[in-house]
Each structure stands twice: as structure tokens, then as C-alpha cells.
CSV table of C-alpha atoms in Angstrom, one decimal:
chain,number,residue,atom,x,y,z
A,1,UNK,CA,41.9,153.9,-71.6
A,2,UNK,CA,41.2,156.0,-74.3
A,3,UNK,CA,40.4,159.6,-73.8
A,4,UNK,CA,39.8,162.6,-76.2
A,5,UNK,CA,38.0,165.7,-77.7
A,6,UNK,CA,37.5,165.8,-81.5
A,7,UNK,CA,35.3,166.2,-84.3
A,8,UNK,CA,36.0,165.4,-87.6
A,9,UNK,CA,33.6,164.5,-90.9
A,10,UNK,CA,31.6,161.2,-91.1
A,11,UNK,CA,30.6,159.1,-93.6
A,12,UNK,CA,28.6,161.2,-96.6
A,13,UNK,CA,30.6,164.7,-95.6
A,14,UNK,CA,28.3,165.2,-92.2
A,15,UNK,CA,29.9,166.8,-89.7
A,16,UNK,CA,29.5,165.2,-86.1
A,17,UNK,CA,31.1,165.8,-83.2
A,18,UNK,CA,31.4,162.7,-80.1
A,19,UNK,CA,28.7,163.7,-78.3
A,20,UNK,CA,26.3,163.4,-81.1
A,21,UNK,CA,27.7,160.2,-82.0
A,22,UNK,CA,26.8,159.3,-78.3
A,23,UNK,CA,23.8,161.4,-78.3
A,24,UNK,CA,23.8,162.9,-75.4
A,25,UNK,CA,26.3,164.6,-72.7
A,26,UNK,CA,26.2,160.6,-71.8
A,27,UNK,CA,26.7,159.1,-68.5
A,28,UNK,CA,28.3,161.1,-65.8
A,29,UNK,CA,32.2,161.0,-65.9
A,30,UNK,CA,35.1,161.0,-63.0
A,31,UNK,CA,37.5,163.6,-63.8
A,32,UNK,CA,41.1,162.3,-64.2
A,33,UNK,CA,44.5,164.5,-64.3
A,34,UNK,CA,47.0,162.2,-65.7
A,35,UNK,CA,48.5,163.6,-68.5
A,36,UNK,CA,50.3,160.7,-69.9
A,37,UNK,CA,46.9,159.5,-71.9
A,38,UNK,CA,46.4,163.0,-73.3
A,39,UNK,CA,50.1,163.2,-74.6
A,40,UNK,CA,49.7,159.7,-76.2
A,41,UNK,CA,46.5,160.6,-78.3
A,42,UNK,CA,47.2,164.5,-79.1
A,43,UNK,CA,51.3,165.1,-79.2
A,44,UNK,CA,50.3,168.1,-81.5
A,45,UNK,CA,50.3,170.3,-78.2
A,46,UNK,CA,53.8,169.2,-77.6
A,47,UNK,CA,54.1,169.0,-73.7
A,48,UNK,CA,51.3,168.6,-71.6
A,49,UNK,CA,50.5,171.3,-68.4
A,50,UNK,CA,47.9,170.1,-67.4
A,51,UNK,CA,44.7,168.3,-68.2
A,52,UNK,CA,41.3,167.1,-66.7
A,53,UNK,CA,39.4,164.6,-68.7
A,54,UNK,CA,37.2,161.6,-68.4
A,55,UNK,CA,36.5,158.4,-70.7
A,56,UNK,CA,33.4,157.5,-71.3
A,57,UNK,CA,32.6,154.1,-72.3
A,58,UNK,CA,29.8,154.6,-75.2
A,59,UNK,CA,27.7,151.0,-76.0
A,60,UNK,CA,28.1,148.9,-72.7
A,61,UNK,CA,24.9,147.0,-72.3
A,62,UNK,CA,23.2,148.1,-75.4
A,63,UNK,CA,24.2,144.6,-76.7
A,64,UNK,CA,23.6,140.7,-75.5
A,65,UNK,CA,27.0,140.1,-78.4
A,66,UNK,CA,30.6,141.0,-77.3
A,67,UNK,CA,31.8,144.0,-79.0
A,68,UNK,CA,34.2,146.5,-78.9
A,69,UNK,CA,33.3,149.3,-77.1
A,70,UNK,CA,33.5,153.4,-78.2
A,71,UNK,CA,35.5,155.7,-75.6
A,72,UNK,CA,34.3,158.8,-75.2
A,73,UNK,CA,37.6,161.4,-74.5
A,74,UNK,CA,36.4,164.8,-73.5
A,75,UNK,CA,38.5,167.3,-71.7
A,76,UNK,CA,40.5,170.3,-71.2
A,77,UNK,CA,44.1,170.5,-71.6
A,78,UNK,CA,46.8,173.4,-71.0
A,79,UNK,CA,49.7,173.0,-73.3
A,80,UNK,CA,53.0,173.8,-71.1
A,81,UNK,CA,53.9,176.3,-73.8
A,82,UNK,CA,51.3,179.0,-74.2
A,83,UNK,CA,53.0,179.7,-77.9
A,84,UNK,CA,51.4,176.3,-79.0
A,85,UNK,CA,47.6,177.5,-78.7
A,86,UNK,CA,48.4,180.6,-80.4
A,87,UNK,CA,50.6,179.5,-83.4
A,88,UNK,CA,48.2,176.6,-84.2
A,89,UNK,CA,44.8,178.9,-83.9
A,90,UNK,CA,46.3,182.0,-85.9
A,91,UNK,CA,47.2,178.8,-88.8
A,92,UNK,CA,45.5,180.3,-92.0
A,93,UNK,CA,45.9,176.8,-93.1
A,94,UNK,CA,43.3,175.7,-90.3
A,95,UNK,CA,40.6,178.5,-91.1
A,96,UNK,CA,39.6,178.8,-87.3
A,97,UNK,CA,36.3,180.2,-86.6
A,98,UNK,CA,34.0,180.7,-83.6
A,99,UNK,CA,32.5,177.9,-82.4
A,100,UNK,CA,29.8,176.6,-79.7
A,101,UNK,CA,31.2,174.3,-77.6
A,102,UNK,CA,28.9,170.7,-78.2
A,103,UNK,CA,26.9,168.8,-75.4
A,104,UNK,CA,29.6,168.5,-72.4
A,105,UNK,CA,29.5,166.3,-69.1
A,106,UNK,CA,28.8,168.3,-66.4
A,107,UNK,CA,31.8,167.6,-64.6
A,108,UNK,CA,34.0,168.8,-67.6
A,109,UNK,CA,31.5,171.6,-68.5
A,110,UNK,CA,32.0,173.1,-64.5
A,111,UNK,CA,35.8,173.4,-65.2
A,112,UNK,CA,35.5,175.4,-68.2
A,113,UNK,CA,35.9,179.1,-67.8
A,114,UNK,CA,33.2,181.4,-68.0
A,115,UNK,CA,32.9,183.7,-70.9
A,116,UNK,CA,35.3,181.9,-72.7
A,117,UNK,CA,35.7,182.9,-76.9
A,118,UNK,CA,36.0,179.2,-78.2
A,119,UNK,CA,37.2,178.8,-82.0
A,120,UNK,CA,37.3,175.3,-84.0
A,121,UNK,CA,38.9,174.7,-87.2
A,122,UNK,CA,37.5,171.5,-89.0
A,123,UNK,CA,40.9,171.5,-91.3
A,124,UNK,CA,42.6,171.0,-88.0
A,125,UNK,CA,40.1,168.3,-86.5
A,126,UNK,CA,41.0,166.8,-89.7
A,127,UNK,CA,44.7,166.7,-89.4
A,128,UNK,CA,44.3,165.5,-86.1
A,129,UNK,CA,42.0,162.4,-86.3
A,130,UNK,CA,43.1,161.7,-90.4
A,131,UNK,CA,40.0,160.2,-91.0
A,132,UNK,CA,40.4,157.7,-88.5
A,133,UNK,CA,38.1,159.0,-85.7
A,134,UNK,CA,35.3,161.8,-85.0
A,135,UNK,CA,37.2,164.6,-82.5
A,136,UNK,CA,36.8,167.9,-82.4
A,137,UNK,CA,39.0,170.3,-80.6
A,138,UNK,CA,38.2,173.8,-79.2
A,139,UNK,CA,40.5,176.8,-78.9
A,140,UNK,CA,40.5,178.8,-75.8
A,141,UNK,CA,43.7,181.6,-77.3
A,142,UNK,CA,43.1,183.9,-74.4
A,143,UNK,CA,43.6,181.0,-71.7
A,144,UNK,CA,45.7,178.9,-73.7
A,145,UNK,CA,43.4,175.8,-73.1
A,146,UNK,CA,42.2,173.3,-75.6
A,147,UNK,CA,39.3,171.9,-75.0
A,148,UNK,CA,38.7,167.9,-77.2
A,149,UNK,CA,36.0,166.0,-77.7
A,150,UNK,CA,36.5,162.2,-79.2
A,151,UNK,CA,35.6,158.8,-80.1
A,152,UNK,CA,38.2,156.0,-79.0
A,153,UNK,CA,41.3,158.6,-80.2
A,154,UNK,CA,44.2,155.7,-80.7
A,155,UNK,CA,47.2,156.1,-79.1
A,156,UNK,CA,49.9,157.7,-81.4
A,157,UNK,CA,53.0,157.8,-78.9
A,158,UNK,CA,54.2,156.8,-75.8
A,159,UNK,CA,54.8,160.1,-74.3
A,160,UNK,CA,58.4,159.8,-74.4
């Protein structure tokens, strides 16, 4: 199942992020811990702490024709090195600026802390996705937590 957070630019240079693609928080989600389907999307963050996430499936019963269906991945993760956040986030290369955090399921948006400083870098949504889906990703650097937002994210690895 494919999970993610990301944002990344569309077609004619707009800037979307998943849930606007969805257009809406969407339907309400069941928070999963598994790591193993973070890691395979995102192996940016090197190893995995911890994560909680949902999948969202995007189009079912919208059409009477079989199609593929969009995955919603939205989450939080904790890299198990706290350097990771803070080398990629202090990046000139990414340009990271403060963000607001987009439309959020209210399961995920309950386990985000309060008061939180979030930062986004669209260079490094782009290095992420390369062009091949929207996903935006959210910088916590005081609580070294990431916080990703995507549209059916392929699996890069298998974790190993």
C-alpha cells in the first residue's frame, strides 16, 4: 500500500500539495506504525524511528470504469538519527522556509505537536518525488519529525 507526504509542482508550474489534489482532508484514515512502507518510499531519512501514517485511497467509486486508484500517504515520521532532520533542513541547496502545514486528516493532525515551527523546501519536494509524483514534506528541526504528504509515492527500496 502506498503511503506518503509530498508536494511537488504540477503541470503548468502550479504548486499543489495531495490534499488539494484530493480536495479535501478526505475520508477519515486508520493510523498505521509500520515503518517498512515509509522506508521503501522516502530512504532519504536513512533509518526509520518511528512513524504513524495512513493511505488514503483517492477515486474509489467516482467511476462505473476500472482504474487505477491514487493513494493518499500522509504522516509523521521520526528519523532514528536526529542529525538527519537537521543536516537536510539547514541544506542552502533546499532553500527551506516556513510553511503552513496543508489540509490534514484528523487522525494525523491530533498526533502533531502543538506549537510546532514547520519549514518546507520545494527544491527538496523536488528531489524527492523527481517529477514523478505531488509530495510535500514538512520539517519539524526542534522535534526532529518530518511530517509528508503524497500521491501514490512508488516504492524506491525494499528497506534492506
Amino acid at each position: 500500500m502506498a503511503l506518503l507526504i509530498a508536494a511537488s509542482t504540477g503541470a503548468c508550474g502550479a504548486r499543489q500539495t495531495a490534499s488539494e489534489v484530493n480536495g479535501s482532508s478526505g475520508p477519515e484514515c486508520l493510523v498505521r506504525k509500520e515503518t517498512a512502507q515509509i522506508v521503501n518510499r522516502f530512504d532519504e531519512f536513512g533509518r526509520i524511528a518511528s512513524a504513524s501514517w495512513c493511505g488514503v485511497v483517492l477515486n474509489s467509486g467516482k467511476s462505473r470504469l476500472p482504474a487505477p486508484s491514487d493513494v493518499r500517504l500522509v504522516g509523521i515520521l521520526t528519523p532514528q538519527e536526529a542529525d538527519v532532520v537537521r543536516a537536510i533542513s539547514s541544506d542552502p541547496a533546499f532553500d527551506f522556509r516556513n510553511a503552513s502545514l496543508p489540509s490534514l486528516p484528523v487522525k494525523i493532525k491530533q498526533l502533531l505537536p502543538p506549537g510546532a515551527k514547520w519549514i518546507a523546501s520545494d527544491n527538496f519536494n523536488s528531489k524527492v518525488t523527481q517529477g514523478e509524483y505531488v509530495g510535500s514534506f514538512y520539517f519539524d528541526s526542534a522535534a526532529s519529525r518530518i511530517l509528508f504528504d503524497c500521491l501514490s509515492p512508488p516504492v524506491k527500496s525494499d528497506g534492506n
